[in-house]
PDB file of C-alpha atoms in Angstrom:
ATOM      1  CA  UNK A 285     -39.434 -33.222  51.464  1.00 44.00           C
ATOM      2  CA  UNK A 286     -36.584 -35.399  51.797  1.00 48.00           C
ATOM      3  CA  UNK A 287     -36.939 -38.308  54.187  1.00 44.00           C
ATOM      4  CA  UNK A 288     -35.670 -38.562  57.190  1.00 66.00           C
ATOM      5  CA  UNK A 289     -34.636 -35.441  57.706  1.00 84.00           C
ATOM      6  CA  UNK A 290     -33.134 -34.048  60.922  1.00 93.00           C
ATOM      7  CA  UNK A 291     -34.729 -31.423  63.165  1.00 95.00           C
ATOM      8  CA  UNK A 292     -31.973 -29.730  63.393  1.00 95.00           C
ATOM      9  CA  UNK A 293     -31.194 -29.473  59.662  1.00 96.00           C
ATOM     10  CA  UNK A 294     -35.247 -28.639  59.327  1.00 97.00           C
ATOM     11  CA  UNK A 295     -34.797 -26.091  61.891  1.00 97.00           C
ATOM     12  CA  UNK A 296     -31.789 -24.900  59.878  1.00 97.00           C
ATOM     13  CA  UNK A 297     -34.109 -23.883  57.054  1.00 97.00           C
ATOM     14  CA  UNK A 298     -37.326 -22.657  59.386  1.00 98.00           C
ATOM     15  CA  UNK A 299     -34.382 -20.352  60.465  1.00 98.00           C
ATOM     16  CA  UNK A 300     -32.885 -19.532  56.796  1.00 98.00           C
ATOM     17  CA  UNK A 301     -36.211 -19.701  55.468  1.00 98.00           C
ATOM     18  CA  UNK A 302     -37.680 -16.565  57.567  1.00 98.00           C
ATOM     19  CA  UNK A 303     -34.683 -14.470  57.564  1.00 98.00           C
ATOM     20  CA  UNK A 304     -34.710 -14.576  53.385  1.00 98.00           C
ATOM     21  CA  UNK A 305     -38.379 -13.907  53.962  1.00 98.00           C
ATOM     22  CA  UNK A 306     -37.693 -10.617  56.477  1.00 98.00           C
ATOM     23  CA  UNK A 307     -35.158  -9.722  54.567  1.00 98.00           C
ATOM     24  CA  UNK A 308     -37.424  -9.247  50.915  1.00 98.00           C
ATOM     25  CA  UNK A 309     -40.137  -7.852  53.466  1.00 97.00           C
ATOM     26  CA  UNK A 310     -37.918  -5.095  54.973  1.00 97.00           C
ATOM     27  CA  UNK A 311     -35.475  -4.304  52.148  1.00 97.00           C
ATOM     28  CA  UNK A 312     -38.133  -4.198  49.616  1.00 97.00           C
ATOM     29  CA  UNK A 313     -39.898  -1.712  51.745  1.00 95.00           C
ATOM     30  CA  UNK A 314     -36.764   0.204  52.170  1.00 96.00           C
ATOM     31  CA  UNK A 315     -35.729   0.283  48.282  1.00 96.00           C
ATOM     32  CA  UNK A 316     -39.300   1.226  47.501  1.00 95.00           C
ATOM     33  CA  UNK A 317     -38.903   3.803  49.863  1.00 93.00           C
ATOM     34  CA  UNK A 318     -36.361   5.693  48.397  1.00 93.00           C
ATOM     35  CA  UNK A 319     -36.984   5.119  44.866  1.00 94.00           C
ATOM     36  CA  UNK A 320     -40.193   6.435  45.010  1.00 92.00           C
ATOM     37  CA  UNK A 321     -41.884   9.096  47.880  1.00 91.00           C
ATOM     38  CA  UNK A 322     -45.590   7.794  47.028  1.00 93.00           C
ATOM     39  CA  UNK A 323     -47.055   5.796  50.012  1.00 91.00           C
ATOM     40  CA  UNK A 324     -49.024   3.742  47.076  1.00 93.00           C
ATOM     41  CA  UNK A 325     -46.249   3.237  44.642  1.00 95.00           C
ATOM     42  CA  UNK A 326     -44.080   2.108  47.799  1.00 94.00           C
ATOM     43  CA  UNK A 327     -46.584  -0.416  48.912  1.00 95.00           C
ATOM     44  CA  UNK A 328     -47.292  -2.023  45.518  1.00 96.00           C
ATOM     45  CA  UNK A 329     -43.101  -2.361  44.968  1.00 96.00           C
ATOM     46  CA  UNK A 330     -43.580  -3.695  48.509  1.00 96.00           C
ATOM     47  CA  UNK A 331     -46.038  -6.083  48.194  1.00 96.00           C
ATOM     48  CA  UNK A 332     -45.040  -7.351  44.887  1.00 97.00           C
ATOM     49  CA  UNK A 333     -42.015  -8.535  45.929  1.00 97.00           C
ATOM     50  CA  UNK A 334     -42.654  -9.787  49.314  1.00 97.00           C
ATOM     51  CA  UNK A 335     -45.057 -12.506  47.641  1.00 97.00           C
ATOM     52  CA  UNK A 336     -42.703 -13.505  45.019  1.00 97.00           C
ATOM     53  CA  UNK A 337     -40.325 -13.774  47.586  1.00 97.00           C
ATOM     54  CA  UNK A 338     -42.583 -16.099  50.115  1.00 97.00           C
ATOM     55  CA  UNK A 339     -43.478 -18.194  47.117  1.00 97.00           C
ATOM     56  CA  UNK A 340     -40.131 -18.777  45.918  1.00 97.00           C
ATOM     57  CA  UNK A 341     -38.862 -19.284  50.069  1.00 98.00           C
ATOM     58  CA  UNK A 342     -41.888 -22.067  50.507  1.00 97.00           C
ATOM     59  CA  UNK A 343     -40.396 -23.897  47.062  1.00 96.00           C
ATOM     60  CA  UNK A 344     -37.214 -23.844  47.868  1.00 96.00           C
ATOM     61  CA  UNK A 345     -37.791 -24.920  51.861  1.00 96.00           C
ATOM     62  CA  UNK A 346     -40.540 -26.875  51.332  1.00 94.00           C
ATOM     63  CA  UNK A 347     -39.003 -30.227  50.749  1.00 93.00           C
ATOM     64  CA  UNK A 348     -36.660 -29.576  54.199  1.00 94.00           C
ATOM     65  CA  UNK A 349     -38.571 -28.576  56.485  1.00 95.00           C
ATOM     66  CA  UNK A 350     -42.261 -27.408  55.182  1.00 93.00           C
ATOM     67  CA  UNK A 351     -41.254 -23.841  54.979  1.00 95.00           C
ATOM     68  CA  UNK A 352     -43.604 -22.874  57.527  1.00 97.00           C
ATOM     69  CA  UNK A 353     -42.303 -19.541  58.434  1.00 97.00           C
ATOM     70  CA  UNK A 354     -44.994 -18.597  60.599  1.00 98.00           C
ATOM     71  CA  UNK A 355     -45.677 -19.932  64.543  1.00 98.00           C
ATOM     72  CA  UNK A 356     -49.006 -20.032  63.717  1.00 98.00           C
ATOM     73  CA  UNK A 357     -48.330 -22.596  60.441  1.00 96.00           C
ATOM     74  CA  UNK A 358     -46.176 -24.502  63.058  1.00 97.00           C
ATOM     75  CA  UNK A 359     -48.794 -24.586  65.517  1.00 96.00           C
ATOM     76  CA  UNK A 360     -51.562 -25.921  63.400  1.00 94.00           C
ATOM     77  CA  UNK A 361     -49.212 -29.125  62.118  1.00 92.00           C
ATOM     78  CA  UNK A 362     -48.809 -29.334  66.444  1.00 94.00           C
ATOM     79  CA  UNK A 363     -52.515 -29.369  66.660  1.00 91.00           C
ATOM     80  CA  UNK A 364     -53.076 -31.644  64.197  1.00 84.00           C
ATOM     81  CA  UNK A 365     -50.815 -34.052  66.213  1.00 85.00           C
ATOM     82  CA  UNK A 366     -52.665 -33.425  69.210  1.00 87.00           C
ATOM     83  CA  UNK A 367     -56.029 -34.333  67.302  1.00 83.00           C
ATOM     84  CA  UNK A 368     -54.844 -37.367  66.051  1.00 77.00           C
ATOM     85  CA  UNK A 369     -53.331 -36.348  62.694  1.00 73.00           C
ATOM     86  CA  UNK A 370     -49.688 -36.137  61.413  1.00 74.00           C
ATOM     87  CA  UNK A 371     -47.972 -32.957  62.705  1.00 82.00           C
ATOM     88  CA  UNK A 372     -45.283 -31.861  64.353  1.00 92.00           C
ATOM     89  CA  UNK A 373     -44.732 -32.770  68.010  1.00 93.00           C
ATOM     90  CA  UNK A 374     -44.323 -30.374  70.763  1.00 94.00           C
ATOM     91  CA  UNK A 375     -40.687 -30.371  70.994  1.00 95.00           C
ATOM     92  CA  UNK A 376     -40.255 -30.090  67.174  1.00 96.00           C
ATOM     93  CA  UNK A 377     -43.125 -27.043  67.717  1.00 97.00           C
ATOM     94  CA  UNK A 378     -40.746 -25.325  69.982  1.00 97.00           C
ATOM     95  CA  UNK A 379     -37.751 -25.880  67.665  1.00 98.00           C
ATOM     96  CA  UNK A 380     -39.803 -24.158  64.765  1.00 98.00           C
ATOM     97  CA  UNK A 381     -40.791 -21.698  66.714  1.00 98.00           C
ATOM     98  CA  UNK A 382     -37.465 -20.543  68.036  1.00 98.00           C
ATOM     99  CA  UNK A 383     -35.898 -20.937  65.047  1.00 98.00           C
ATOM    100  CA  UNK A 384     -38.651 -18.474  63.166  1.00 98.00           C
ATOM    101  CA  UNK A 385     -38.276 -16.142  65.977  1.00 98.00           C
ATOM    102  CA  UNK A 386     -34.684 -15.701  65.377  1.00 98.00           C
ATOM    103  CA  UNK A 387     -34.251 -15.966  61.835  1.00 98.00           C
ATOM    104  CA  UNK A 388     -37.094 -13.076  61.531  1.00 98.00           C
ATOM    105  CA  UNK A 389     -34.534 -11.028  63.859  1.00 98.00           C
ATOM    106  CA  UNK A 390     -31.563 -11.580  62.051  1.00 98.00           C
ATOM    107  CA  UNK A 391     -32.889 -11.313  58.485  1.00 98.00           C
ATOM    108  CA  UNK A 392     -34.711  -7.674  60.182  1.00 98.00           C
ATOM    109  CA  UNK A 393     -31.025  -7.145  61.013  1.00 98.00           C
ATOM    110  CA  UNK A 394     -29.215  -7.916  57.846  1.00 98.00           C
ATOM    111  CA  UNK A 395     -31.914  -5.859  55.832  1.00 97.00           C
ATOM    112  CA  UNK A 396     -31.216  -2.709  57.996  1.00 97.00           C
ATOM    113  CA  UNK A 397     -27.555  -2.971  57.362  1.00 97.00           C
ATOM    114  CA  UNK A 398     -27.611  -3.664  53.782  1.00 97.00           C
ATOM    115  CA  UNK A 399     -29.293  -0.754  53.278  1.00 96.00           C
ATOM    116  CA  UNK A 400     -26.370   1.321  55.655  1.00 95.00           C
ATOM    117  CA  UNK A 401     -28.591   1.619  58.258  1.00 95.00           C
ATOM    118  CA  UNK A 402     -28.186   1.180  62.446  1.00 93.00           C
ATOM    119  CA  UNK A 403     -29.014  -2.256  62.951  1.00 93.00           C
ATOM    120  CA  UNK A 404     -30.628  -3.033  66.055  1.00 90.00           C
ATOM    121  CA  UNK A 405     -32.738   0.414  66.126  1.00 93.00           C
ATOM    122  CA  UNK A 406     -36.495  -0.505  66.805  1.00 96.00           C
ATOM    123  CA  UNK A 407     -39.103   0.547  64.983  1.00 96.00           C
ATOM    124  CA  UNK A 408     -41.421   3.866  66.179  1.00 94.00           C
ATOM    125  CA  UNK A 409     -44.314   2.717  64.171  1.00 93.00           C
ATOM    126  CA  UNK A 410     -47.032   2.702  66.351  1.00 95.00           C
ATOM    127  CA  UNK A 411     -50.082   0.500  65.113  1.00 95.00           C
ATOM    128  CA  UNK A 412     -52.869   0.172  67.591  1.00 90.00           C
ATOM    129  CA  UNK A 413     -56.062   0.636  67.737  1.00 91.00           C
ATOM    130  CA  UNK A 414     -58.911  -2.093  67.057  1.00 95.00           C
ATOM    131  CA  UNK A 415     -59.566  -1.648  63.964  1.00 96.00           C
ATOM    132  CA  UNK A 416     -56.251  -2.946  62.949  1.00 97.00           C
ATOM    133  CA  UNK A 417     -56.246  -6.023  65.160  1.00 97.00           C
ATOM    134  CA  UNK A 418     -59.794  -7.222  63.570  1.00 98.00           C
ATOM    135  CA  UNK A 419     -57.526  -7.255  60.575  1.00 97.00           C
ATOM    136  CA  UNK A 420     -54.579  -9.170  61.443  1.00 98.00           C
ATOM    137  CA  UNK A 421     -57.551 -11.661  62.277  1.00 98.00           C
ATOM    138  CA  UNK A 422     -58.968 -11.132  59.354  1.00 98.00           C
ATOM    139  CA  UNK A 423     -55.337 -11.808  57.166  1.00 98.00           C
ATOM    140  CA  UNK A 424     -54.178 -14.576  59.764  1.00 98.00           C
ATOM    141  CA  UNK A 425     -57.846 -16.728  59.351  1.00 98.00           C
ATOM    142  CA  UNK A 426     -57.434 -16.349  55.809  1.00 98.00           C
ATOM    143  CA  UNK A 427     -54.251 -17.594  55.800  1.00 97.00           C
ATOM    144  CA  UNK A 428     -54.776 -20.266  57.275  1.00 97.00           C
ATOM    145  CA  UNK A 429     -57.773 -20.976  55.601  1.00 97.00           C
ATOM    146  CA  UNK A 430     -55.766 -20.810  52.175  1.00 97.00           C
ATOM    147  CA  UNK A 431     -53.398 -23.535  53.270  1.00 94.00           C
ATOM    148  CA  UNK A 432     -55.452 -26.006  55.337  1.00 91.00           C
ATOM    149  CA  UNK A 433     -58.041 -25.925  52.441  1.00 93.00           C
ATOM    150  CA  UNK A 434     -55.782 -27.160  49.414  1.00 93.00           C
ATOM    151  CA  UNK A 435     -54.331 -29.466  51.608  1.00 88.00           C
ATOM    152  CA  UNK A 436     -57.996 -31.266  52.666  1.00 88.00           C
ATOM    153  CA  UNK A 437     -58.949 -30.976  48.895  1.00 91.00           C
ATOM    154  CA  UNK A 438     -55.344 -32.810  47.582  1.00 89.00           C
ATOM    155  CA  UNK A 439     -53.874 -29.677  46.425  1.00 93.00           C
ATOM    156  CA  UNK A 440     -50.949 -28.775  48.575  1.00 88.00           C
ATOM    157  CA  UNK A 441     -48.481 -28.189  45.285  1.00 92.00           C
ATOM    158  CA  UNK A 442     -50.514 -24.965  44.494  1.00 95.00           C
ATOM    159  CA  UNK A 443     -49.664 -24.020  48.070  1.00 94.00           C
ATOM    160  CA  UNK A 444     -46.685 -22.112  47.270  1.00 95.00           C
ATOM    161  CA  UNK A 445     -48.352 -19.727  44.961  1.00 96.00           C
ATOM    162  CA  UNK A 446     -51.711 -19.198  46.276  1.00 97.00           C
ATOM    163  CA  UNK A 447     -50.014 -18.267  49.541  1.00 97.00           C
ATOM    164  CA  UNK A 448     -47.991 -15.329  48.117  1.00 97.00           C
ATOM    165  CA  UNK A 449     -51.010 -14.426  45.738  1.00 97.00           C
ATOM    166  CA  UNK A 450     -53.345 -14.271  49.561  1.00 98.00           C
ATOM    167  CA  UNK A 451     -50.862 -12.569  51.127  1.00 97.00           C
ATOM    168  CA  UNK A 452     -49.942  -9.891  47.948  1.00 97.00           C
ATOM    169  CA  UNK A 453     -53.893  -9.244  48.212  1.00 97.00           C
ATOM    170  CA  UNK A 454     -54.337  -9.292  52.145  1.00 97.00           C
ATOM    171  CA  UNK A 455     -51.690  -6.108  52.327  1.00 97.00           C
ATOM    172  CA  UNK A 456     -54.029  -3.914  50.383  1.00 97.00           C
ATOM    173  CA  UNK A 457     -56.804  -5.385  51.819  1.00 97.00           C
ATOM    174  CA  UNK A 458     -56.598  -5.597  55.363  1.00 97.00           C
ATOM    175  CA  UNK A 459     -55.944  -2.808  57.665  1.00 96.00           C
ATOM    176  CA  UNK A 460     -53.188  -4.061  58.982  1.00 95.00           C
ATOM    177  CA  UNK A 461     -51.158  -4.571  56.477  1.00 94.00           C
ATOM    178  CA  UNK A 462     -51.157  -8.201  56.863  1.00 96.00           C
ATOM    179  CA  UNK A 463     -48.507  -8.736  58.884  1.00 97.00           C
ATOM    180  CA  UNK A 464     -50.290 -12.421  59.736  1.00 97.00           C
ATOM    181  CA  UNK A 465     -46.757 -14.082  61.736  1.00 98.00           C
ATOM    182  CA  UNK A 466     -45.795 -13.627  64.422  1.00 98.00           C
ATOM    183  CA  UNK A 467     -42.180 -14.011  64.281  1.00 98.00           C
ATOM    184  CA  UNK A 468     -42.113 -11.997  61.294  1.00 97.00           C
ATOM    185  CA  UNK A 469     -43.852  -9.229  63.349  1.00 98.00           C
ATOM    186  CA  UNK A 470     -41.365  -9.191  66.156  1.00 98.00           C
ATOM    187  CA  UNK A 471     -38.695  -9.149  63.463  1.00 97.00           C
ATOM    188  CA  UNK A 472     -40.369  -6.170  61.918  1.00 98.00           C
ATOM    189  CA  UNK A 473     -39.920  -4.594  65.479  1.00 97.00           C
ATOM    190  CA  UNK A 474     -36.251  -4.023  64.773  1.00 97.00           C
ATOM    191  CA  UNK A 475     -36.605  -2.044  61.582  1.00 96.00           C
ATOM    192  CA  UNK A 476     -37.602   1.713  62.281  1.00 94.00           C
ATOM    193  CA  UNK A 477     -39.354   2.164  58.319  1.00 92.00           C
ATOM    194  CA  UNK A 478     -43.194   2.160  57.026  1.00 90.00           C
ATOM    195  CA  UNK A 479     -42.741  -1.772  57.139  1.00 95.00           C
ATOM    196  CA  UNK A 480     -41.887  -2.212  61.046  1.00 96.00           C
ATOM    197  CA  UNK A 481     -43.719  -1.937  63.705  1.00 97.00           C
ATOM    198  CA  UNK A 482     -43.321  -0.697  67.475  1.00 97.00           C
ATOM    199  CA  UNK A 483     -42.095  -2.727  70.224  1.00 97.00           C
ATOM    200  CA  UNK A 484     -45.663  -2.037  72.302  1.00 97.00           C
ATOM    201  CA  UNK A 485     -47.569  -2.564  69.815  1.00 97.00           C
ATOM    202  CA  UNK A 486     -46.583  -6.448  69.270  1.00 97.00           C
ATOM    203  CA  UNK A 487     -49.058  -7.469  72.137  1.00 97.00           C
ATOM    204  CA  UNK A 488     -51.912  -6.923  70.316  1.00 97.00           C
ATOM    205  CA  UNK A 489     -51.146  -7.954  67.093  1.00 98.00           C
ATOM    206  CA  UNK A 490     -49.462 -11.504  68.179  1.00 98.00           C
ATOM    207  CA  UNK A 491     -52.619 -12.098  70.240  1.00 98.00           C
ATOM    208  CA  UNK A 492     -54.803 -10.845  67.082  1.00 98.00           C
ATOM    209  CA  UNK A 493     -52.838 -13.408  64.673  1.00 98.00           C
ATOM    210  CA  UNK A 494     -53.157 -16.459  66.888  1.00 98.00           C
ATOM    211  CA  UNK A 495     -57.141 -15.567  67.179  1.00 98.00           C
ATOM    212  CA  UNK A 496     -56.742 -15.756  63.477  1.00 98.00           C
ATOM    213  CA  UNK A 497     -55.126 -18.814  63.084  1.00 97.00           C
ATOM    214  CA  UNK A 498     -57.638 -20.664  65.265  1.00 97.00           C
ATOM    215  CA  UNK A 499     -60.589 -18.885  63.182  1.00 97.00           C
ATOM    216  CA  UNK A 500     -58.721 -20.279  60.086  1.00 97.00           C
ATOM    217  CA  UNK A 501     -58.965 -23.416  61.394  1.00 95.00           C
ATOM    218  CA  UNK A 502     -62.405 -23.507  62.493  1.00 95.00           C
ATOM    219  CA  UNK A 503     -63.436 -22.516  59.429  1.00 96.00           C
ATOM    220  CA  UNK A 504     -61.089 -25.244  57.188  1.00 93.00           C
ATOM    221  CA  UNK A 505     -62.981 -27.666  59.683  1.00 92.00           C
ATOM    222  CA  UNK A 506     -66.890 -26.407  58.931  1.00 95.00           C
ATOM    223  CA  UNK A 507     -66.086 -26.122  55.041  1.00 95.00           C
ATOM    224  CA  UNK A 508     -63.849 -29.452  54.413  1.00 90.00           C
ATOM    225  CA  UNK A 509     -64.751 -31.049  57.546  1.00 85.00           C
ATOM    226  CA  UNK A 510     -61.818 -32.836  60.098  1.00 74.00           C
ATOM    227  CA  UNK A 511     -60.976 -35.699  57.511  1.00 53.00           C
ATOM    228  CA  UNK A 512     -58.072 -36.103  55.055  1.00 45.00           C
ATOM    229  CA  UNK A 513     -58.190 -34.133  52.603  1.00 38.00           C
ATOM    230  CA  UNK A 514     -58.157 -35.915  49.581  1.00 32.00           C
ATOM    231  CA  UNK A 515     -54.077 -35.035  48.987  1.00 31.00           C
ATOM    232  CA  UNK A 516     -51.941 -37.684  47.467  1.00 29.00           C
ATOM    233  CA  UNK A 517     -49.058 -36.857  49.918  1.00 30.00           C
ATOM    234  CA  UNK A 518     -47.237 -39.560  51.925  1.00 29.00           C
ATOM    235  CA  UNK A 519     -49.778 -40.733  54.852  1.00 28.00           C
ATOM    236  CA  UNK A 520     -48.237 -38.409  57.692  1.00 27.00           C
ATOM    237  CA  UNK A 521     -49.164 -35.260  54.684  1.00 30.00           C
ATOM    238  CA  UNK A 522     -52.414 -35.813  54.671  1.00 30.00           C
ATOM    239  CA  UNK A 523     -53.703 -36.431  57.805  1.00 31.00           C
ATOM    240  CA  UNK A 524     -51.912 -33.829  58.958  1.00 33.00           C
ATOM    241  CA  UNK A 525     -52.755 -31.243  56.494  1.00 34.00           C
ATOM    242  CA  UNK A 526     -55.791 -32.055  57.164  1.00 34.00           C
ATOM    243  CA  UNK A 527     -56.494 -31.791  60.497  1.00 34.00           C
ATOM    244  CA  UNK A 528     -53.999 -28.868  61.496  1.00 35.00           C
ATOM    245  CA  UNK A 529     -50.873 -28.932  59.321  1.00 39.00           C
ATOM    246  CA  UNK A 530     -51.340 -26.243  56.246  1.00 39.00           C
ATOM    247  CA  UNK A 531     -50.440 -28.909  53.740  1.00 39.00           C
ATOM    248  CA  UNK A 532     -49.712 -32.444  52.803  1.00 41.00           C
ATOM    249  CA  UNK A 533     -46.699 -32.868  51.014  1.00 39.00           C
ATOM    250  CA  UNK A 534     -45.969 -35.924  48.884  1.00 40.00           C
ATOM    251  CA  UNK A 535     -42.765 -38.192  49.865  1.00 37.00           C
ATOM    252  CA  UNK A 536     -41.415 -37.314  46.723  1.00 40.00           C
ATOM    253  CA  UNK A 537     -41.840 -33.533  48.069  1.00 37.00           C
ATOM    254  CA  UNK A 538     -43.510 -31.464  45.743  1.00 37.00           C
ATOM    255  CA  UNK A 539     -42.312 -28.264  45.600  1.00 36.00           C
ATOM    256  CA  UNK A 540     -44.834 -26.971  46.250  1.00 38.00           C
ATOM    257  CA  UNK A 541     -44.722 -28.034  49.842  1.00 36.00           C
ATOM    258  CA  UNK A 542     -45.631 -25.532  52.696  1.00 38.00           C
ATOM    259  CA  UNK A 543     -47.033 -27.837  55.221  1.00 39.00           C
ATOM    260  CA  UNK A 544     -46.438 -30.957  57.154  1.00 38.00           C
ATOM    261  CA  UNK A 545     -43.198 -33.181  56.145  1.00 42.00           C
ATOM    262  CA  UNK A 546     -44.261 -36.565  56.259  1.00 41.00           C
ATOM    263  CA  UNK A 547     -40.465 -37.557  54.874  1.00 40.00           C
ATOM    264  CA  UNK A 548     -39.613 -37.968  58.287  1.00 43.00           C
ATOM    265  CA  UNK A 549     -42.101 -40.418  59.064  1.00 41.00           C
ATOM    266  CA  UNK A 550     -43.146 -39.777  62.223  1.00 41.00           C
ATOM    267  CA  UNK A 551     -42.580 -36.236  62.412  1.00 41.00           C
ATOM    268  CA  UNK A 552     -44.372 -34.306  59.557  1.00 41.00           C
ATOM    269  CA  UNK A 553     -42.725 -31.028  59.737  1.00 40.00           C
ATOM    270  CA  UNK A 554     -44.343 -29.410  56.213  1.00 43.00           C
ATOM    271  CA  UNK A 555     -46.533 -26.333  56.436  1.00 42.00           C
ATOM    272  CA  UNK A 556     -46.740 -23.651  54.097  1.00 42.00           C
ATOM    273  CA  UNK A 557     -47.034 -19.796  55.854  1.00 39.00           C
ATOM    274  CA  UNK A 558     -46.993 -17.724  55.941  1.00 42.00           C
ATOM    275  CA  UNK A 559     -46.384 -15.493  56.163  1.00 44.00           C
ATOM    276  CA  UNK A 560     -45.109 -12.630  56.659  1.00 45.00           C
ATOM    277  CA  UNK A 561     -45.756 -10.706  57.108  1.00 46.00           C
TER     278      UNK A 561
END
């Protein structure tokens, strides 16, 4: 991450970030679609490139802003503030937040059109039932775990592809389809194809992924404990990695970088995510 960076420039590339990631998600899914009329073979072009695609979006947006992607990756760098780590603050939170929310929209957008379809049509993809909550837990905890774990052990620069290997393997197995953001999800609402989802059913699954991310912190604190983790990021990295932030990132700014930003000194804003999911 670059230091001193401004929140609106970081914001700038939460926003960038998870539109390129919505837009791999979605058009993937829709090029698989028509290329091929097996569910399996779809999902396997699907998944295949969404993780590629999230590990080359958390390189590339890493050193800005932390390429979080994901609420819940912003809100465990805001917790880690709030427990006396390095992490975003509440108003840079928000920021993130907003910024995820409506780059997932427009990249949802963009991916609808490119592919000549009626932007703006929402998805009638109905997933309920609670089966498929317990897995967008189950794919959220994990994904989180994933993140907060190599940054408490000093290894946030494999961050970038152990995210988009966890979240190529949670598609297949969760049932959920691992959708494990919550931005991307509502983003996902506006494309009507086997990779969106219904506007009622986002209730459930937002709740269901912020349950998650609070598991997957739990269980980064039982395993690694609340400490730094041993990461040879800038100070802000690591103690925010550690206690809430996905990952510490080095001043220099790895690459690798999906977590907490320490560049900006007092407001770490580099997370992995997510995420998409």
């Amino acid at each position: 991450m670059s230091a001193h960076t401004s929140l609106s420039r970081r914001a700038t590339a939460e926003l960038i970030g998870t539109a390129g990631l919505l837009v791999v998600v979605i058009g993937s899914g829709l090029q698989a679609a028509e290329l091929s009329r097996d569910t399996g073979v779809a999902l396997i072009a699907n998944s295949l490139a969404s993780a590629i695609g999230l590990g080359l979006i958390i390189t590339l947006f890493g050193p800005l802003s932390g390429a979080h992607l994901n609420p819940v990756v912003t809100l465990t760098s805001w917790w880690a503030r709030r427990t006396g780590g390095d992490g975003l603050g509440g108003r840079e939170a928000l920021v993130y937040t907003v910024a995820q929310t409506a780059g997932a929209i427009g990249g949802a957008l963009l991916a609808e059109t490119m592919f000549g379809r009626t932007p703006g049509t929402f998805s009638t993809q109905v997933r309920d039932g609670g089966h498929l909550l317990i897995g967008e837990v189950v794919a959220t905890a994990g994904l989180v775990l994933v993140i907060q774990g190599l940054g408490r052990i000093g290894r946030p620069r494999l961050v970038p592809a152990a995210v988009a290997a966890y979240i190529a393997a949670a598609i297949w197995f969760t049932s959920s389809g691992s959708f494990a953001n919550p931005a991307g999800t509502i983003g996902r609402s506006f494309s009507d194809s086997f990779t969106g989802i219904a506007p009622e059913s986002l209730p459930g699954f937002v709740a269901a992924q912020l349950i998650g991310g609070i598991l997957g912190l739990a269980l980064a604190a039982l395993l690694y404990g609340n400490g730094n983790g041993s990461g040879s990021g800038s100070g802000s990295e690591n103690g925010a990695s550690r206690t809430a932030k996905p990952v510490p990132v080095e001043t220099a700014v790895p690459t690798s970088l999906p977590e907490t930003g320490p560049a900006d000194g007092a407001s770490p804003t580099k997370a992995a995510y997510e995420p998409v999911g």
